[in-house]
Amino acid sequence: MFDSRDYPKPLDESIFESWLEEGRASKISYAFLLVIWDEGEQEYEPKFAEFREEIQNYEKLGESYGRQSLVAAYDLYSEGKVA
């Protein structure tokens, strides 16, 4: 997943699936999985959000710091892409 010039390293599907499961199993009622690309580490990392507004907030935060960028956001339960 996400193999392109902007994100030179693909994300393994099994890692993505484990992030979905982690978000669903959390005691905090997360609704969204945010896939983040960390330019410094050259790795993808998960962030979880309870509310859709947090996705937009993270987009702004990532732009201001420049090291991390939001690649995509998914609904944890439908697994549909939301951003």
Tab-separated table of N, CA and C in Angstrom:
chain	number	residue	atom	x	y	z
A	1	MET	N	0.831	-1.184	0.000
A	1	MET	CA	0.000	0.000	0.000
A	1	MET	C	0.878	1.250	0.000
A	2	PHE	N	0.412	2.295	-0.630
A	2	PHE	CA	1.042	3.620	-0.628
A	2	PHE	C	2.448	3.636	-1.219
A	3	ASP	N	2.731	2.803	-2.179
A	3	ASP	CA	4.049	2.794	-2.815
A	3	ASP	C	4.047	3.832	-3.928
A	4	SER	N	4.745	4.964	-3.695
A	4	SER	CA	4.796	6.043	-4.690
A	4	SER	C	6.043	6.883	-4.461
A	5	ARG	N	6.200	7.917	-5.290
A	5	ARG	CA	7.342	8.828	-5.111
A	5	ARG	C	7.269	9.570	-3.786
A	6	ASP	N	6.052	9.926	-3.367
A	6	ASP	CA	5.888	10.667	-2.126
A	6	ASP	C	6.193	9.800	-0.904
A	7	TYR	N	5.887	8.525	-1.008
A	7	TYR	CA	6.093	7.588	0.099
A	7	TYR	C	6.823	6.384	-0.481
A	8	PRO	N	8.140	6.428	-0.500
A	8	PRO	CA	8.930	5.457	-1.253
A	8	PRO	C	8.899	4.032	-0.704
A	9	LYS	N	8.400	3.865	0.476
A	9	LYS	CA	8.388	2.538	1.083
A	9	LYS	C	6.937	2.055	1.158
A	10	PRO	N	6.647	0.871	0.639
A	10	PRO	CA	5.267	0.390	0.735
A	10	PRO	C	4.917	-0.023	2.166
A	11	LEU	N	3.637	0.054	2.487
A	11	LEU	CA	3.142	-0.392	3.781
A	11	LEU	C	2.610	-1.796	3.613
A	12	ASP	N	3.117	-2.718	4.397
A	12	ASP	CA	2.688	-4.115	4.331
A	12	ASP	C	1.230	-4.238	4.773
A	13	GLU	N	0.459	-4.975	4.009
A	13	GLU	CA	-0.973	-5.140	4.279
A	13	GLU	C	-1.226	-5.749	5.658
A	14	SER	N	-0.380	-6.660	6.096
A	14	SER	CA	-0.581	-7.293	7.409
A	14	SER	C	-0.363	-6.299	8.552
A	15	ILE	N	0.536	-5.351	8.376
A	15	ILE	CA	0.749	-4.311	9.385
A	15	ILE	C	-0.478	-3.410	9.448
A	16	PHE	N	-0.988	-3.032	8.282
A	16	PHE	CA	-2.187	-2.210	8.213
A	16	PHE	C	-3.346	-2.914	8.922
A	17	GLU	N	-3.536	-4.185	8.657
A	17	GLU	CA	-4.608	-4.956	9.295
A	17	GLU	C	-4.428	-5.002	10.808
A	18	SER	N	-3.182	-5.144	11.269
A	18	SER	CA	-2.934	-5.183	12.722
A	18	SER	C	-3.259	-3.835	13.363
A	19	TRP	N	-3.022	-2.741	12.648
A	19	TRP	CA	-3.382	-1.418	13.171
A	19	TRP	C	-4.896	-1.273	13.306
A	20	LEU	N	-5.635	-1.782	12.319
A	20	LEU	CA	-7.093	-1.750	12.407
A	20	LEU	C	-7.570	-2.509	13.647
A	21	GLU	N	-7.014	-3.697	13.860
A	21	GLU	CA	-7.388	-4.509	15.017
A	21	GLU	C	-7.013	-3.813	16.329
A	22	GLU	N	-5.846	-3.202	16.360
A	22	GLU	CA	-5.403	-2.478	17.555
A	22	GLU	C	-6.371	-1.353	17.904
A	23	GLY	N	-6.800	-0.602	16.902
A	23	GLY	CA	-7.734	0.497	17.120
A	23	GLY	C	-9.084	0.012	17.610
A	24	ARG	N	-9.570	-1.092	17.046
A	24	ARG	CA	-10.857	-1.653	17.456
A	24	ARG	C	-10.803	-2.206	18.876
A	25	ALA	N	-9.662	-2.761	19.259
A	25	ALA	CA	-9.517	-3.399	20.572
A	25	ALA	C	-9.250	-2.406	21.704
A	26	SER	N	-8.944	-1.165	21.364
A	26	SER	CA	-8.612	-0.169	22.369
A	26	SER	C	-9.791	0.104	23.300
A	27	LYS	N	-9.476	0.373	24.561
A	27	LYS	CA	-10.514	0.744	25.525
A	27	LYS	C	-11.090	2.125	25.224
A	28	ILE	N	-10.309	2.951	24.560
A	28	ILE	CA	-10.793	4.246	24.092
A	28	ILE	C	-11.599	3.973	22.822
A	29	SER	N	-12.730	4.573	22.686
A	29	SER	CA	-13.602	4.278	21.546
A	29	SER	C	-13.153	5.038	20.291
A	30	TYR	N	-12.042	4.589	19.731
A	30	TYR	CA	-11.555	5.205	18.498
A	30	TYR	C	-12.483	4.852	17.351
A	31	ALA	N	-12.585	5.752	16.392
A	31	ALA	CA	-13.399	5.525	15.204
A	31	ALA	C	-12.557	5.519	13.933
A	32	PHE	N	-11.355	6.133	13.997
A	32	PHE	CA	-10.555	6.301	12.788
A	32	PHE	C	-9.100	5.885	12.999
A	33	LEU	N	-8.530	5.338	11.949
A	33	LEU	CA	-7.101	5.049	11.879
A	33	LEU	C	-6.491	6.047	10.917
A	34	LEU	N	-5.485	6.779	11.376
A	34	LEU	CA	-4.749	7.701	10.522
A	34	LEU	C	-3.409	7.063	10.198
A	35	VAL	N	-3.106	6.954	8.925
A	35	VAL	CA	-1.816	6.421	8.487
A	35	VAL	C	-0.912	7.617	8.246
A	36	ILE	N	0.184	7.656	8.993
A	36	ILE	CA	1.122	8.780	8.975
A	36	ILE	C	2.446	8.338	8.363
A	37	TRP	N	3.025	9.183	7.520
A	37	TRP	CA	4.370	8.943	7.003
A	37	TRP	C	5.318	9.854	7.766
A	38	ASP	N	6.324	9.258	8.413
A	38	ASP	CA	7.339	10.008	9.146
A	38	ASP	C	8.576	10.113	8.264
A	39	GLU	N	8.833	11.300	7.774
A	39	GLU	CA	9.939	11.524	6.845
A	39	GLU	C	11.293	11.229	7.491
A	40	GLY	N	11.458	11.589	8.745
A	40	GLY	CA	12.732	11.367	9.427
A	40	GLY	C	13.035	9.892	9.642
A	41	GLU	N	12.030	9.137	10.046
A	41	GLU	CA	12.196	7.704	10.310
A	41	GLU	C	12.038	6.860	9.049
A	42	GLN	N	11.476	7.464	8.002
A	42	GLN	CA	11.180	6.744	6.763
A	42	GLN	C	10.296	5.521	7.028
A	43	GLU	N	9.282	5.743	7.869
A	43	GLU	CA	8.361	4.676	8.271
A	43	GLU	C	6.939	5.208	8.327
A	44	TYR	N	5.995	4.291	8.182
A	44	TYR	CA	4.592	4.599	8.434
A	44	TYR	C	4.319	4.345	9.899
A	45	GLU	N	3.378	5.073	10.452
A	45	GLU	CA	2.965	4.831	11.829
A	45	GLU	C	1.472	5.098	11.955
A	46	PRO	N	0.827	4.429	12.891
A	46	PRO	CA	-0.601	4.645	13.085
A	46	PRO	C	-0.874	5.715	14.128
A	47	LYS	N	-1.930	6.439	13.922
A	47	LYS	CA	-2.498	7.331	14.933
A	47	LYS	C	-3.992	7.025	14.930
A	48	PHE	N	-4.596	7.112	16.096
A	48	PHE	CA	-6.014	6.811	16.200
A	48	PHE	C	-6.770	8.053	16.631
A	49	ALA	N	-8.003	8.176	16.150
A	49	ALA	CA	-8.815	9.347	16.452
A	49	ALA	C	-10.234	8.915	16.792
A	50	GLU	N	-10.825	9.647	17.732
A	50	GLU	CA	-12.212	9.386	18.092
A	50	GLU	C	-13.179	10.134	17.189
A	51	PHE	N	-12.783	11.315	16.734
A	51	PHE	CA	-13.692	12.191	15.997
A	51	PHE	C	-13.079	12.604	14.665
A	52	ARG	N	-13.937	12.806	13.687
A	52	ARG	CA	-13.502	13.195	12.340
A	52	ARG	C	-12.710	14.511	12.355
A	53	GLU	N	-13.061	15.426	13.239
A	53	GLU	CA	-12.367	16.714	13.308
A	53	GLU	C	-10.871	16.537	13.608
A	54	GLU	N	-10.521	15.474	14.308
A	54	GLU	CA	-9.117	15.219	14.638
A	54	GLU	C	-8.287	14.954	13.386
A	55	ILE	N	-8.923	14.425	12.361
A	55	ILE	CA	-8.216	14.175	11.099
A	55	ILE	C	-7.767	15.505	10.503
A	56	GLN	N	-8.672	16.457	10.437
A	56	GLN	CA	-8.334	17.775	9.886
A	56	GLN	C	-7.296	18.470	10.751
A	57	ASN	N	-7.402	18.327	12.068
A	57	ASN	CA	-6.409	18.918	12.963
A	57	ASN	C	-5.037	18.311	12.721
A	58	TYR	N	-4.977	17.023	12.481
A	58	TYR	CA	-3.679	16.390	12.255
A	58	TYR	C	-3.093	16.841	10.926
A	59	GLU	N	-3.924	17.027	9.917
A	59	GLU	CA	-3.431	17.541	8.635
A	59	GLU	C	-2.735	18.877	8.837
A	60	LYS	N	-3.343	19.771	9.601
A	60	LYS	CA	-2.758	21.087	9.860
A	60	LYS	C	-1.485	20.971	10.669
A	61	LEU	N	-1.482	20.110	11.682
A	61	LEU	CA	-0.301	19.914	12.524
A	61	LEU	C	0.858	19.369	11.698
A	62	GLY	N	0.585	18.397	10.857
A	62	GLY	CA	1.628	17.815	10.011
A	62	GLY	C	2.233	18.834	9.067
A	63	GLU	N	1.403	19.690	8.534
A	63	GLU	CA	1.908	20.722	7.633
A	63	GLU	C	2.812	21.701	8.367
A	64	SER	N	2.509	21.996	9.608
A	64	SER	CA	3.305	22.976	10.338
A	64	SER	C	4.649	22.413	10.783
A	65	TYR	N	4.717	21.120	11.043
A	65	TYR	CA	5.985	20.531	11.472
A	65	TYR	C	6.788	19.980	10.309
A	66	GLY	N	6.126	19.535	9.264
A	66	GLY	CA	6.827	19.111	8.068
A	66	GLY	C	7.442	17.733	8.117
A	67	ARG	N	7.681	17.169	9.273
A	67	ARG	CA	8.318	15.858	9.357
A	67	ARG	C	7.318	14.724	9.137
A	68	GLN	N	6.109	14.891	9.609
A	68	GLN	CA	5.085	13.872	9.469
A	68	GLN	C	3.974	14.379	8.581
A	69	SER	N	3.435	13.473	7.788
A	69	SER	CA	2.305	13.868	6.951
A	69	SER	C	1.247	12.774	6.964
A	70	LEU	N	0.016	13.221	6.906
A	70	LEU	CA	-1.111	12.304	6.866
A	70	LEU	C	-1.206	11.711	5.468
A	71	VAL	N	-1.155	10.388	5.396
A	71	VAL	CA	-1.251	9.703	4.114
A	71	VAL	C	-2.709	9.391	3.805
A	72	ALA	N	-3.406	8.831	4.791
A	72	ALA	CA	-4.812	8.464	4.603
A	72	ALA	C	-5.454	8.261	5.964
A	73	ALA	N	-6.778	8.319	5.981
A	73	ALA	CA	-7.535	8.038	7.193
A	73	ALA	C	-8.641	7.047	6.838
A	74	TYR	N	-8.854	6.097	7.727
A	74	TYR	CA	-9.827	5.037	7.494
A	74	TYR	C	-10.781	4.923	8.672
A	75	ASP	N	-12.028	4.599	8.373
A	75	ASP	CA	-12.987	4.246	9.401
A	75	ASP	C	-12.574	2.867	9.925
A	76	LEU	N	-12.439	2.727	11.226
A	76	LEU	CA	-11.965	1.468	11.801
A	76	LEU	C	-12.922	0.303	11.585
A	77	TYR	N	-14.183	0.581	11.423
A	77	TYR	CA	-15.161	-0.497	11.365
A	77	TYR	C	-15.614	-0.838	9.942
A	78	SER	N	-15.794	0.155	9.110
A	78	SER	CA	-16.163	-0.142	7.715
A	78	SER	C	-14.909	-0.362	6.866
A	79	GLU	N	-13.759	0.104	7.367
A	79	GLU	CA	-12.466	0.076	6.694
A	79	GLU	C	-12.455	0.930	5.426
A	80	GLY	N	-13.461	1.795	5.307
A	80	GLY	CA	-13.522	2.708	4.175
A	80	GLY	C	-12.607	3.901	4.388
A	81	LYS	N	-12.017	4.363	3.310
A	81	LYS	CA	-11.130	5.527	3.363
A	81	LYS	C	-11.959	6.783	3.521
A	82	VAL	N	-11.585	7.646	4.482
A	82	VAL	CA	-12.323	8.884	4.717
A	82	VAL	C	-11.520	10.119	4.367
A	83	ALA	N	-10.215	9.995	4.223
A	83	ALA	CA	-9.383	11.144	3.840
A	83	ALA	C	-8.108	10.671	3.205
